[in-house]
Coordinates of C-alpha atoms in Angstrom, one line a residue:
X27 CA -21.6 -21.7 -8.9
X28 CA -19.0 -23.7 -7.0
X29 CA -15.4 -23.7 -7.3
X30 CA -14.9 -26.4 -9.8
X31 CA -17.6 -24.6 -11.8
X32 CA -15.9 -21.4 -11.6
X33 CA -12.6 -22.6 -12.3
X34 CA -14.2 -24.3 -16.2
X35 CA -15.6 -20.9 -16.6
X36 CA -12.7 -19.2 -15.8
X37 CA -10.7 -20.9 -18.3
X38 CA -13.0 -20.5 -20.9
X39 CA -12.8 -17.2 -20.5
X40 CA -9.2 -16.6 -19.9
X41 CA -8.2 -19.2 -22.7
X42 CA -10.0 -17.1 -25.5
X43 CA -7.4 -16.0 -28.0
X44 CA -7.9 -12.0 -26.9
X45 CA -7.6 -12.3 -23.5
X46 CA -4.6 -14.8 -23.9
X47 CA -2.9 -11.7 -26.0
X48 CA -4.1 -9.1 -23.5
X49 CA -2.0 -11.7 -20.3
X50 CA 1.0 -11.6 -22.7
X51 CA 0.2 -8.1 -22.9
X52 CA -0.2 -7.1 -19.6
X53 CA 2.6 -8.9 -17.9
X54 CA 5.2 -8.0 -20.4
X55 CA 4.0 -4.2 -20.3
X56 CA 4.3 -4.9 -16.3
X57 CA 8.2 -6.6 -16.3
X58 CA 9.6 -3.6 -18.4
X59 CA 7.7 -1.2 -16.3
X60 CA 9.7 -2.8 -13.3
X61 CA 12.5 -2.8 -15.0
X62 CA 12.5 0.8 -15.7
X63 CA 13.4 2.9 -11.7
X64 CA 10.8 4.9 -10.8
X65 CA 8.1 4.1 -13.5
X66 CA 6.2 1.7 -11.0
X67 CA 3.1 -0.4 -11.9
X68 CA 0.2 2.4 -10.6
X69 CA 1.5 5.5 -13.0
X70 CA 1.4 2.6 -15.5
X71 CA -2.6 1.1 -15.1
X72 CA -3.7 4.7 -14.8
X73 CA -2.2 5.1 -18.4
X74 CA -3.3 2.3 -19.8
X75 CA -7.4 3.1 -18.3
X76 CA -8.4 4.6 -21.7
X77 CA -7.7 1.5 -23.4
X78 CA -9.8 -0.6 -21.3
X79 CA -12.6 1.9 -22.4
X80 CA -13.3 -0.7 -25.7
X81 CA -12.0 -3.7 -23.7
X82 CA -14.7 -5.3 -22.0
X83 CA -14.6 -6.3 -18.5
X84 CA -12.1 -9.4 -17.8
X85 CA -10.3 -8.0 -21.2
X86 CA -9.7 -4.7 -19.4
X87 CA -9.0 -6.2 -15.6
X88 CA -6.5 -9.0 -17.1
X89 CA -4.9 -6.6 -18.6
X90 CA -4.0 -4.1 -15.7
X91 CA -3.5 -6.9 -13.7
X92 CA -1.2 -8.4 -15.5
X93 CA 1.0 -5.0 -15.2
X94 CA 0.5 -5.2 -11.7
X95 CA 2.2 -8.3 -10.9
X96 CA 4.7 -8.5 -13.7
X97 CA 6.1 -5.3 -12.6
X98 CA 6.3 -6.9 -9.1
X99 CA 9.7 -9.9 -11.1
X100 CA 10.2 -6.6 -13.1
X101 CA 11.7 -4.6 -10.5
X102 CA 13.8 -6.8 -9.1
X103 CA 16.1 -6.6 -12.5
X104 CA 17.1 -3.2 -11.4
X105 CA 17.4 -3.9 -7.8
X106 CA 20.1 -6.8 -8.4
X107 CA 22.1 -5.2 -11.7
X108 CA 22.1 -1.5 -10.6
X109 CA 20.6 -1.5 -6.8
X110 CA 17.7 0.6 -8.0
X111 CA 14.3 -0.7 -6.9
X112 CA 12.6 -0.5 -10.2
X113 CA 9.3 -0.9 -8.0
X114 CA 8.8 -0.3 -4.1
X115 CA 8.5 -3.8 -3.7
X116 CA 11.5 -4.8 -4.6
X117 CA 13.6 -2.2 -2.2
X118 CA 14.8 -5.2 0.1
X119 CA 16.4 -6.9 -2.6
X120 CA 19.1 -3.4 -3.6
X121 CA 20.7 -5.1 -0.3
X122 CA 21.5 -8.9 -0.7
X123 CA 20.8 -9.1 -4.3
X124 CA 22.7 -6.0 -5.6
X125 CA 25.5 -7.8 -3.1
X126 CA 25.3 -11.1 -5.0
X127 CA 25.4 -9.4 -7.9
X128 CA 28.8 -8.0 -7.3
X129 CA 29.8 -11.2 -5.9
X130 CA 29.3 -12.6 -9.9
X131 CA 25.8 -14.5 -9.0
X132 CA 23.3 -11.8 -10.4
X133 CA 21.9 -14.6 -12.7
X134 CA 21.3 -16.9 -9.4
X135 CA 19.7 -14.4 -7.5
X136 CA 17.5 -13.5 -10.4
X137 CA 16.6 -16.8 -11.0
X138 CA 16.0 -17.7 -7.6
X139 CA 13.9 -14.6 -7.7
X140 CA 11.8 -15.8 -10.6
X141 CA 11.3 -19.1 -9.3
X142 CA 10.1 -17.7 -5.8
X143 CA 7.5 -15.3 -7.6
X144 CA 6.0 -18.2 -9.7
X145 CA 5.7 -20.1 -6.3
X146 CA 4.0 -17.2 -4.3
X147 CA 1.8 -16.2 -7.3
X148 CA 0.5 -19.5 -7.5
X149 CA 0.4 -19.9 -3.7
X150 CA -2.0 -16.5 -3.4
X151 CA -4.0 -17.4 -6.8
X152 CA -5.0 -20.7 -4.7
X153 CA -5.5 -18.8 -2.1
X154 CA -7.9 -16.4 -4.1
X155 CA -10.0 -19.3 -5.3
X156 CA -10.3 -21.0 -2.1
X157 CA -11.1 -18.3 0.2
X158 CA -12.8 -15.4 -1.8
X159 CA -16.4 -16.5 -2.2
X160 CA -16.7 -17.4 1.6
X161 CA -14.9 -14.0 2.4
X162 CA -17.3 -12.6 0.1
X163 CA -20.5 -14.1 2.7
X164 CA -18.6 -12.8 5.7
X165 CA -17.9 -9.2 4.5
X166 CA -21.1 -7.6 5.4
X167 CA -20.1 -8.3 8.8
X168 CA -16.8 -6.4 8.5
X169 CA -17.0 -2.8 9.5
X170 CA -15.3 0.5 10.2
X171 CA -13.3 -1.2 14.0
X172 CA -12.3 -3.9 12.1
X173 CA -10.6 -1.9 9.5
X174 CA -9.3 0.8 12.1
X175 CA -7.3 -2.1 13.8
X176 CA -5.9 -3.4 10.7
X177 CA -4.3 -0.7 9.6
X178 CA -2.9 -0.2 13.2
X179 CA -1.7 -3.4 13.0
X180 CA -0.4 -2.9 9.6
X181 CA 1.6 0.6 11.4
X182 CA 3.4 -1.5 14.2
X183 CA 4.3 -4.4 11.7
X184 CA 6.2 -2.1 10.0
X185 CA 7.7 -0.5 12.4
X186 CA 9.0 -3.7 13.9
X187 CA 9.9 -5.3 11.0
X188 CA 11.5 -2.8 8.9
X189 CA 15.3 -1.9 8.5
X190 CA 17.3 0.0 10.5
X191 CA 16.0 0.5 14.7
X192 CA 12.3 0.8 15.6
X193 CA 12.5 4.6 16.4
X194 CA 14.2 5.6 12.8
X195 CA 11.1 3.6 11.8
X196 CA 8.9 5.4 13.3
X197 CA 10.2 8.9 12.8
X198 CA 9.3 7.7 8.9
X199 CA 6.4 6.7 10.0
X200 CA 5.4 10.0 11.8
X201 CA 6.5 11.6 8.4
X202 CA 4.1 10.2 6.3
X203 CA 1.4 10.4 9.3
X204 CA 1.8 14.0 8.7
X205 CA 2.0 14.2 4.9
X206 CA -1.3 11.7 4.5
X207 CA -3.2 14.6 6.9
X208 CA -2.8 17.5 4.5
X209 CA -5.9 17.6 2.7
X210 CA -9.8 16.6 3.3
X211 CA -11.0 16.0 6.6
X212 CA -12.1 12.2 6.1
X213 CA -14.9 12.9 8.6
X214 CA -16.1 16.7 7.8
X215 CA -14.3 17.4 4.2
X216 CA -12.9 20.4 5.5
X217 CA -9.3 21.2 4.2
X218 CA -6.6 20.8 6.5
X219 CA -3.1 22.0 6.1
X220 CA -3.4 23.2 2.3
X221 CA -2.0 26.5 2.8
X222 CA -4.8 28.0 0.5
X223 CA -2.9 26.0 -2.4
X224 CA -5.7 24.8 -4.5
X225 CA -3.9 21.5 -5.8
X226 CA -3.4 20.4 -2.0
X227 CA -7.2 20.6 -1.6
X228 CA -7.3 16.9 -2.0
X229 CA -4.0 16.1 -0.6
X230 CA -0.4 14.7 -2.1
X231 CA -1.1 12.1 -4.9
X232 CA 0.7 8.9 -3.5
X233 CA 2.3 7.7 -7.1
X234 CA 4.0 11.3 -7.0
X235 CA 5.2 10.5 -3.8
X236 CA 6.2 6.5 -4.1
X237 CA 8.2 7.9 -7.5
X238 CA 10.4 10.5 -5.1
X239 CA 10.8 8.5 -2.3
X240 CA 12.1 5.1 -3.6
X241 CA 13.0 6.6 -7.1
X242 CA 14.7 10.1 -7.1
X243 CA 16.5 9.5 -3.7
X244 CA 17.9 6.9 -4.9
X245 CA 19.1 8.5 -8.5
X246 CA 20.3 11.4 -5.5
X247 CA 22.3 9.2 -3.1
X248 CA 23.8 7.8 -6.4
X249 CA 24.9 11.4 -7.8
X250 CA 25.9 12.3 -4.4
X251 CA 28.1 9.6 -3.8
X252 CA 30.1 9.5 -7.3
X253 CA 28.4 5.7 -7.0
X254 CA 27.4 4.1 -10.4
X255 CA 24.0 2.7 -10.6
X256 CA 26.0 -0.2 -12.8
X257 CA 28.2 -1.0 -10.5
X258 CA 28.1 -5.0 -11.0
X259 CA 29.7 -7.2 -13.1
X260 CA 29.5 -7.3 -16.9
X261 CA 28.4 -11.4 -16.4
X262 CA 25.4 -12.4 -13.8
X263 CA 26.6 -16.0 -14.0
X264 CA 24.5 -19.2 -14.6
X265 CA 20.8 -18.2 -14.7
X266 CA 19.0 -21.7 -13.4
X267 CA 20.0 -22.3 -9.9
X268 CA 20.5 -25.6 -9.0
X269 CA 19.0 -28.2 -7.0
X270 CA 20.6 -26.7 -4.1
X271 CA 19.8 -23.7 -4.3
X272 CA 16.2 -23.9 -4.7
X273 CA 16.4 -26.6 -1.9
X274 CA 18.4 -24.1 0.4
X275 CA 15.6 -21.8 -0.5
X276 CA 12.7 -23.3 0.1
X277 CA 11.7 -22.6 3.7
X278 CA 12.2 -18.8 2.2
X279 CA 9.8 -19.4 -0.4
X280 CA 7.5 -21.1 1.7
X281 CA 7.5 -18.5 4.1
X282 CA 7.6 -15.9 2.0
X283 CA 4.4 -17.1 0.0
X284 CA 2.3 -17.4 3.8
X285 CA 3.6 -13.9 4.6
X286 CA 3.3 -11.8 0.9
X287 CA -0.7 -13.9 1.1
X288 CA -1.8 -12.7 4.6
X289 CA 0.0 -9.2 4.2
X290 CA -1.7 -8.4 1.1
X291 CA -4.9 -8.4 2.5
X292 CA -4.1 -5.7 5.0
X293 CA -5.0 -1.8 3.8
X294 CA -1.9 -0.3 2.5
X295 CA 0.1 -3.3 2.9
X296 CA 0.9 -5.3 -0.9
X297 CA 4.3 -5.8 -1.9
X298 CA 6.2 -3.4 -0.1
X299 CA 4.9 -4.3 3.7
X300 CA 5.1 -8.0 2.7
X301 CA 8.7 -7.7 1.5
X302 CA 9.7 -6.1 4.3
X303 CA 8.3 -8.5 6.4
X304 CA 9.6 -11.5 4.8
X305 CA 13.0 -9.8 4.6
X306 CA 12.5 -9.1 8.8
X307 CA 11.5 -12.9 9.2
X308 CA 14.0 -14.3 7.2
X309 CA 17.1 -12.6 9.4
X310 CA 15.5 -13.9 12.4
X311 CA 15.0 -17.3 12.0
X312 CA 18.8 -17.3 10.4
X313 CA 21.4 -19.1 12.1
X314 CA 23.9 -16.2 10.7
X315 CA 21.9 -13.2 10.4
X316 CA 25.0 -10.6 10.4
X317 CA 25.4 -12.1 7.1
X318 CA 22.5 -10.4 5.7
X319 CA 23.0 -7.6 3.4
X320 CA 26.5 -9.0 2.0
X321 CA 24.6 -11.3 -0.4
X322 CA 22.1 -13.9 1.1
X323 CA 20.2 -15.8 -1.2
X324 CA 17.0 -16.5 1.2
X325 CA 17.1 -12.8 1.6
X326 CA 16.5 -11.9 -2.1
X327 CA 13.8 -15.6 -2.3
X328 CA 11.8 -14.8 0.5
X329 CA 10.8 -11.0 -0.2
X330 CA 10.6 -11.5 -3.8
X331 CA 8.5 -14.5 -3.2
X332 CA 6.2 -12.6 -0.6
X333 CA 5.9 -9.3 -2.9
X334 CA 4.3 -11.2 -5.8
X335 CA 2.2 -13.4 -3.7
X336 CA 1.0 -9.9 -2.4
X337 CA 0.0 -8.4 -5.7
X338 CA -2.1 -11.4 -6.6
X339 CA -3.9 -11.5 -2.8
X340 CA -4.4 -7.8 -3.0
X341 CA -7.3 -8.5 -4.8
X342 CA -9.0 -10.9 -2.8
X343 CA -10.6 -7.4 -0.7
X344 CA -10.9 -5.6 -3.8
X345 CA -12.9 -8.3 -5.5
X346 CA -14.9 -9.2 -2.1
X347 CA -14.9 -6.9 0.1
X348 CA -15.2 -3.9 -2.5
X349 CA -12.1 -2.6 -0.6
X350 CA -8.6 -1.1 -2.7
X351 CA -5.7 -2.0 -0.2
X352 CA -3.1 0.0 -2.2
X353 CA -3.0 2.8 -4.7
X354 CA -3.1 0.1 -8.2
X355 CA -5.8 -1.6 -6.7
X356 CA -7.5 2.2 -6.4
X357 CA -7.0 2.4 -10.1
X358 CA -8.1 -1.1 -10.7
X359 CA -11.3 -0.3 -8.9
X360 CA -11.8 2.7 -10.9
X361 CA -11.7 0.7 -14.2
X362 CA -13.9 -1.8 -12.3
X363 CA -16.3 1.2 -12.1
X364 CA -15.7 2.3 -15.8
X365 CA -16.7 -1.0 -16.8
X366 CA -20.2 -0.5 -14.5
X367 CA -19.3 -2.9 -11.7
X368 CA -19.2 -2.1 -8.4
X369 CA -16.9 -4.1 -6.8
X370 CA -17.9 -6.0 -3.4
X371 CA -19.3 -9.0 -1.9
X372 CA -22.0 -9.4 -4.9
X373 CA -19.0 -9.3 -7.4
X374 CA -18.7 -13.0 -7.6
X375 CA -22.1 -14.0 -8.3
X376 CA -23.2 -11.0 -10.4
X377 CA -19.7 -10.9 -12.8
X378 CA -18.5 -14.6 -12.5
X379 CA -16.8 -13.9 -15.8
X380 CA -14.8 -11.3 -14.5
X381 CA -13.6 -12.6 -11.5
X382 CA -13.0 -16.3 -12.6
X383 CA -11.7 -15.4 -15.7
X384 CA -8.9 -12.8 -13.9
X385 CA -8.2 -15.7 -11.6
X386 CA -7.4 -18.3 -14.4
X387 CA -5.7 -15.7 -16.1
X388 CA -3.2 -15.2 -13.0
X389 CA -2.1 -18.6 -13.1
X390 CA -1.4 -18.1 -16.7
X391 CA -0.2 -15.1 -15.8
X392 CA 2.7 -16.2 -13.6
X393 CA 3.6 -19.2 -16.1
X394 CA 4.4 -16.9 -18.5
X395 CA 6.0 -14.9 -16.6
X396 CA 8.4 -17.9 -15.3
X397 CA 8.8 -19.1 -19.1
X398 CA 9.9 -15.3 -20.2
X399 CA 11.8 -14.6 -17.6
X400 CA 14.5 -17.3 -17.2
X401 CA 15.9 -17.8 -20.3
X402 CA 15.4 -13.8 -21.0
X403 CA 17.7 -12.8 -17.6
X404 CA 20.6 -12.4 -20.0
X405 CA 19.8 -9.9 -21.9
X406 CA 18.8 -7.2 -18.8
X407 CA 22.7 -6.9 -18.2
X408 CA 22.8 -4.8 -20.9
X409 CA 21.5 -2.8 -18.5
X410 CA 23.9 -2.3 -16.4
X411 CA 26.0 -1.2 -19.1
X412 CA 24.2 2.0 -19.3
X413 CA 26.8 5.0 -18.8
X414 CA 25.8 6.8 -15.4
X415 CA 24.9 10.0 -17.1
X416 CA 22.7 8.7 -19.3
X417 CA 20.9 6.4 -16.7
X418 CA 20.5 9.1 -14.9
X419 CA 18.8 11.5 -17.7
X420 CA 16.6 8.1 -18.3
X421 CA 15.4 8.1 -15.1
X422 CA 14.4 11.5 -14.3
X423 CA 13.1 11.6 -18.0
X424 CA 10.6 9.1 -17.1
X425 CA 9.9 10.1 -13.3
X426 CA 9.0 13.7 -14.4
X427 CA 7.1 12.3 -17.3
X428 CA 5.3 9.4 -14.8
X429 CA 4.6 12.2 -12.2
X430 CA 2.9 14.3 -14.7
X431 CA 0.6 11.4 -16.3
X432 CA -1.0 10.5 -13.4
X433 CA -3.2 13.5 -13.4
X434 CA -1.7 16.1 -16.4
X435 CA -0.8 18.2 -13.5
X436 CA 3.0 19.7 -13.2
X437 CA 1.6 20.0 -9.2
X438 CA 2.5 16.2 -9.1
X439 CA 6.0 16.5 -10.7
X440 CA 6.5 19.2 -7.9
X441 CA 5.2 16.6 -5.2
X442 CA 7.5 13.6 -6.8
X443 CA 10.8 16.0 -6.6
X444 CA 10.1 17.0 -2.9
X445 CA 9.5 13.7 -2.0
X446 CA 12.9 12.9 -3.4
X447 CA 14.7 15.2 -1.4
X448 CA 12.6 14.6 1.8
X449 CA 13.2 10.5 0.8
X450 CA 17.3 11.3 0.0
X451 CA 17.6 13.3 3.3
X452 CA 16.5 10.4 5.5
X453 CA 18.3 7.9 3.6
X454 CA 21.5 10.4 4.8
X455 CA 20.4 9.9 7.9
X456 CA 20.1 6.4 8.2
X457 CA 16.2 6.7 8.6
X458 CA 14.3 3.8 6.2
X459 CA 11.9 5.3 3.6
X460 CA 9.7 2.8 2.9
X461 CA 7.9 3.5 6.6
X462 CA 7.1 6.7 5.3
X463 CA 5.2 5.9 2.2
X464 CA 3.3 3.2 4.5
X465 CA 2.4 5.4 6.7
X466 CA 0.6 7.4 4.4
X467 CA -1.3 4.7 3.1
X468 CA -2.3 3.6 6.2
X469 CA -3.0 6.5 8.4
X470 CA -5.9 7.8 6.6
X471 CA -7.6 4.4 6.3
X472 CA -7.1 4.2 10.2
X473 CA -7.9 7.8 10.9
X474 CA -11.1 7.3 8.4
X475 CA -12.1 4.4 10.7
X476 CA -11.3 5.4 13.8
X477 CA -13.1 7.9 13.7
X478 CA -15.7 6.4 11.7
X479 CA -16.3 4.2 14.7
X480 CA -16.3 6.9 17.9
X481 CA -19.0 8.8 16.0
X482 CA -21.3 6.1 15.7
X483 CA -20.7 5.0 19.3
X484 CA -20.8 7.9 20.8
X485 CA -17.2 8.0 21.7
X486 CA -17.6 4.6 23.1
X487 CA -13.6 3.5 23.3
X488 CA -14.8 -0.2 23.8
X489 CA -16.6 -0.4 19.6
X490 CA -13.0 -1.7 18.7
X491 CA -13.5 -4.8 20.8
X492 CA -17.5 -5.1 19.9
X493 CA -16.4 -8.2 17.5
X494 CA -14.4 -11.4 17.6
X495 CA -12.8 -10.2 14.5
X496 CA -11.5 -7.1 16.3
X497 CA -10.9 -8.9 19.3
X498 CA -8.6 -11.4 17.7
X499 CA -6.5 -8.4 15.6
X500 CA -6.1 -6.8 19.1
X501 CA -4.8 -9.8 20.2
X502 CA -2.5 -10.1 17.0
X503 CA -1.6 -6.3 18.2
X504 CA -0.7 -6.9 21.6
X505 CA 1.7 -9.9 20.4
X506 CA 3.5 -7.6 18.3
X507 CA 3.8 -4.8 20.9
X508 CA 5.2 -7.4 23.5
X509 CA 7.2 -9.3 20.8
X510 CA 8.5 -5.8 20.1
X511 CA 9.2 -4.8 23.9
X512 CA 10.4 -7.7 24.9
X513 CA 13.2 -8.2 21.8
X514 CA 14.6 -4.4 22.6
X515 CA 14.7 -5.6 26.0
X516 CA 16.9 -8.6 25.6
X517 CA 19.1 -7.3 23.0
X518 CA 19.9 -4.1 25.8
X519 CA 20.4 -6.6 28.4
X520 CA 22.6 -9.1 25.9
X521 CA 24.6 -5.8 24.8
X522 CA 25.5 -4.9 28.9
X523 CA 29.0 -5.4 29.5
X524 CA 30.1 -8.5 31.5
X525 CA 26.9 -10.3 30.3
X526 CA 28.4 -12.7 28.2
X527 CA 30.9 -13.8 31.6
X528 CA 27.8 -13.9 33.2
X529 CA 26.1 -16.5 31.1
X530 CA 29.5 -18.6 30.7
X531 CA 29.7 -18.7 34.2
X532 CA 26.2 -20.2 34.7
X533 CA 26.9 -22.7 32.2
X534 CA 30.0 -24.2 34.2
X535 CA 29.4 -26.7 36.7

């Protein structure tokens, strides 16, 4: 079956009057999950997995899709009105779009928001179509090196790019090194670090910990501080942007939509990784980049655009390569399994009705999505005027009761609140926390890997250059080390004193 074929089946599938419910479904469920801090869209699809159990198999994967990368728009509501990241995606935007939003333009950056998630979801979608079947050919190739290097890769990208100096980075990132190792040995199954408590035998469960990090330390800092979670104005403004704006923002958008495409496909990377990035990119290639943070509109485009493009190209290993990059994708692959396919390079040809039909039913997807949204943004400022106390019993009403859903275990709830006060302790220090919850992601599918690979070479160091594939993410590696280097380098020089005298002086004839 060819593309063109795929693409007629796909819509026949999609454009059946259940499925079309189940998108409207799916994405609506997955914009008010956003909306709501601390909920996120993986709690969410694990709740929703005994429905699918009558669904059949694009019914049930539209579905929890659609929750995925609705919630992706969703949680920038919160971000802008009350500078709560209603999902980990959307942390970036508490910081120029929480500042617009005080500056009386909540309604542009929303919109502008909107309008660069539509872009990017369509961006990755075509992206998914083109590329997916002949991914599918190559991935028997792909093996345990390759995937060791990209998640290495995936560890120094986020160090570099994230907020706040490479070493804070990287102290987060040790963090959640460390957390990710209690549990299983990936190589023997042993336990390690579980303290003979049972419920650690197969280590902290990472919604428990995404909820406390990015959602309790933020209700913390908040309580802390005497600072109101509504702490924007009663209007957001006009809603559409103009021709300008989106014209001002389209280099965001367009970068955004390359980076959230290429940074989904990376283990542990999705939304959160690719909004970082985009945010990282964005400041750089700025002619005023001090200005970020006070309210830049390319800063709140560009992530928002790259996070959703992510959701959607998450899938594209999932539904080739038979690999989940994050932890919805995990429970996406479970229902995949519920449903008695086994997700991989066979996918494609054996269940053309399932992945053609979740593909249509993206672009659908995001059109709704961009429909809904816009004329909708007006009434979310009601949420903003939430009293404090009450936002706050909200919030830890439905973070104890998320924590606990994901397994019926009161273990989790336990997990989510130390992870808040781990996540609000470095925010007091000035240390990001979105490393951290990378860094758990990623350092058990590189540690897997790794030493995966030494054990079938025989400790040979030189397996992780035995292919051009992992020859070339070296090389990608190595240009991020330098790039890395080299910055930190100039800026100390640039910061010495009498440096600036210096280069007048060589300018003067």
């Amino acid at each position: 079956m060819d593309i063109l074929e795929g693409l007629l089946h796909g819509l026949e599938v999609a454009l059946s009057v259940q499925n079309l419910l189940f998108v409207l479904l799916g994405v609506t469920v997955g914009m008010m999950v956003g909306v709501l801090p601390g909920l996120g869209p993986a709690p969410t699809v694990a709740l929703l997995i005994p429905l699918t159990f009558t669904l059949d198999g694009p019914t049930a994967i539209i579905l929890l899709a659609g929750v995925y990368y609705g919630a992706m728009y969703g949680g920038t509501i919160t971000s802008v009105l009350l500078r709560i990241p209603g999902e980990a995606a959307s942390v970036v935007s508490t910081m120029d779009g929480h500042a617009m939003a005080r500056q009386g333009q909540a309604g542009k950056a929303l919109g502008l928001a909107a309008i660069g998630s539509f872009a990017g979801g369509l961006f990755a979608t075509a992206c998914l179509i083109l590329f997916s079947p002949t991914l599918a050919d190559f991935a028997l190739g792909f093996g345990s090196p390759e995937y060791a290097v990209l998640a290495l890769l995936g560890l120094f990208l986020v160090a570099y790019t994230s907020a706040g100096t490479t070493l804070k980075s990287l102290v987060a990132i040790g963090i959640g090194l460390l957390v990710a190792s209690v549990g299983p040995d990936p190589i023997t199954a042993s336990p390690r670090w579980t303290l003979g408590v049972p419920d650690l035998l197969g280590g902290f469960e990472i919604v428990a910990i995404i909820m406390g990090v990015f959602g309790l330390s933020e209700l913390l800092v908040n309580i802390t501080e005497s600072r109101r979670p509504t702490s924007v104005t009663r209007t957001i403004g006009r809603v559409l942007p103009t021709g300008r704006d989106i014209a001002d923002s389209a280099g965001a958008v367009g970068r955004g939509s390359v980076i959230g495409t290429a940074l989904g496909l990376i283990p542990g990377g999705g939304g959160v990784l690719a909004s970082l990035v985009s945010y990282g990119v964005e400041r750089r290639v700025s002619k005023q980049p001090e200005e970020f943070g006070s309210g830049v509109p390319q800063a709140v485009s560009g992530p928002e655009t790259a996070n959703n493009a992510a959701s959607i190209s998450t899938f594209i290993p999932l539904l080739t390569l038979g690999f989940p990059p994050n932890g919805v994708l995990a429970v996406i692959f479970g229902a995949l399994l519920i449903q008695g396919v086994t997700p991989g390079p066979e996918l494609i040809g054996d269940h053309p009705d399932i992945f053609w039909g979740v593909v249509v039913s993206m672009v659908i997807g995001n059109l709704v999505l961009l429909v809904m949204n816009i004329p909708l943004l007006p009434v979310f400022v009601k949420i903003a005027q939430i009293p404090p106390g009450t936002m706050a019993t909200i919030t830890v009403a439905i973070l104890v009761i998320g924590a606990y859903s994901i397994n019926g275990n009161p273990f989790d709830v336990a997990v989510m609140i130390g992870a808040g006060l781990v996540g609000y302790l470095l925010r007091k220090l000035g240390i990001p926390p979105a490393p951290l919850v990378l860094a758990f992601i990623l350092g058990p599918i590189f540690e897997t890997n790794f030493r995966r690979s030494l054990v079938v070479s025989d400790g040979n160091i030189t397996v992780f250059a035995s292919s051009p594939v992992a020859v070339a993410l070296l090389v990608v590696l190595g240009v991020v080390i330098v790039t890395a280097v080299t910055g930190r380098l100039w800026r100390m020089r640039s910061a010495r004193p009498g440096h600036a005298g210096e280069e007048r002086a060589r300018r003067l004839p």
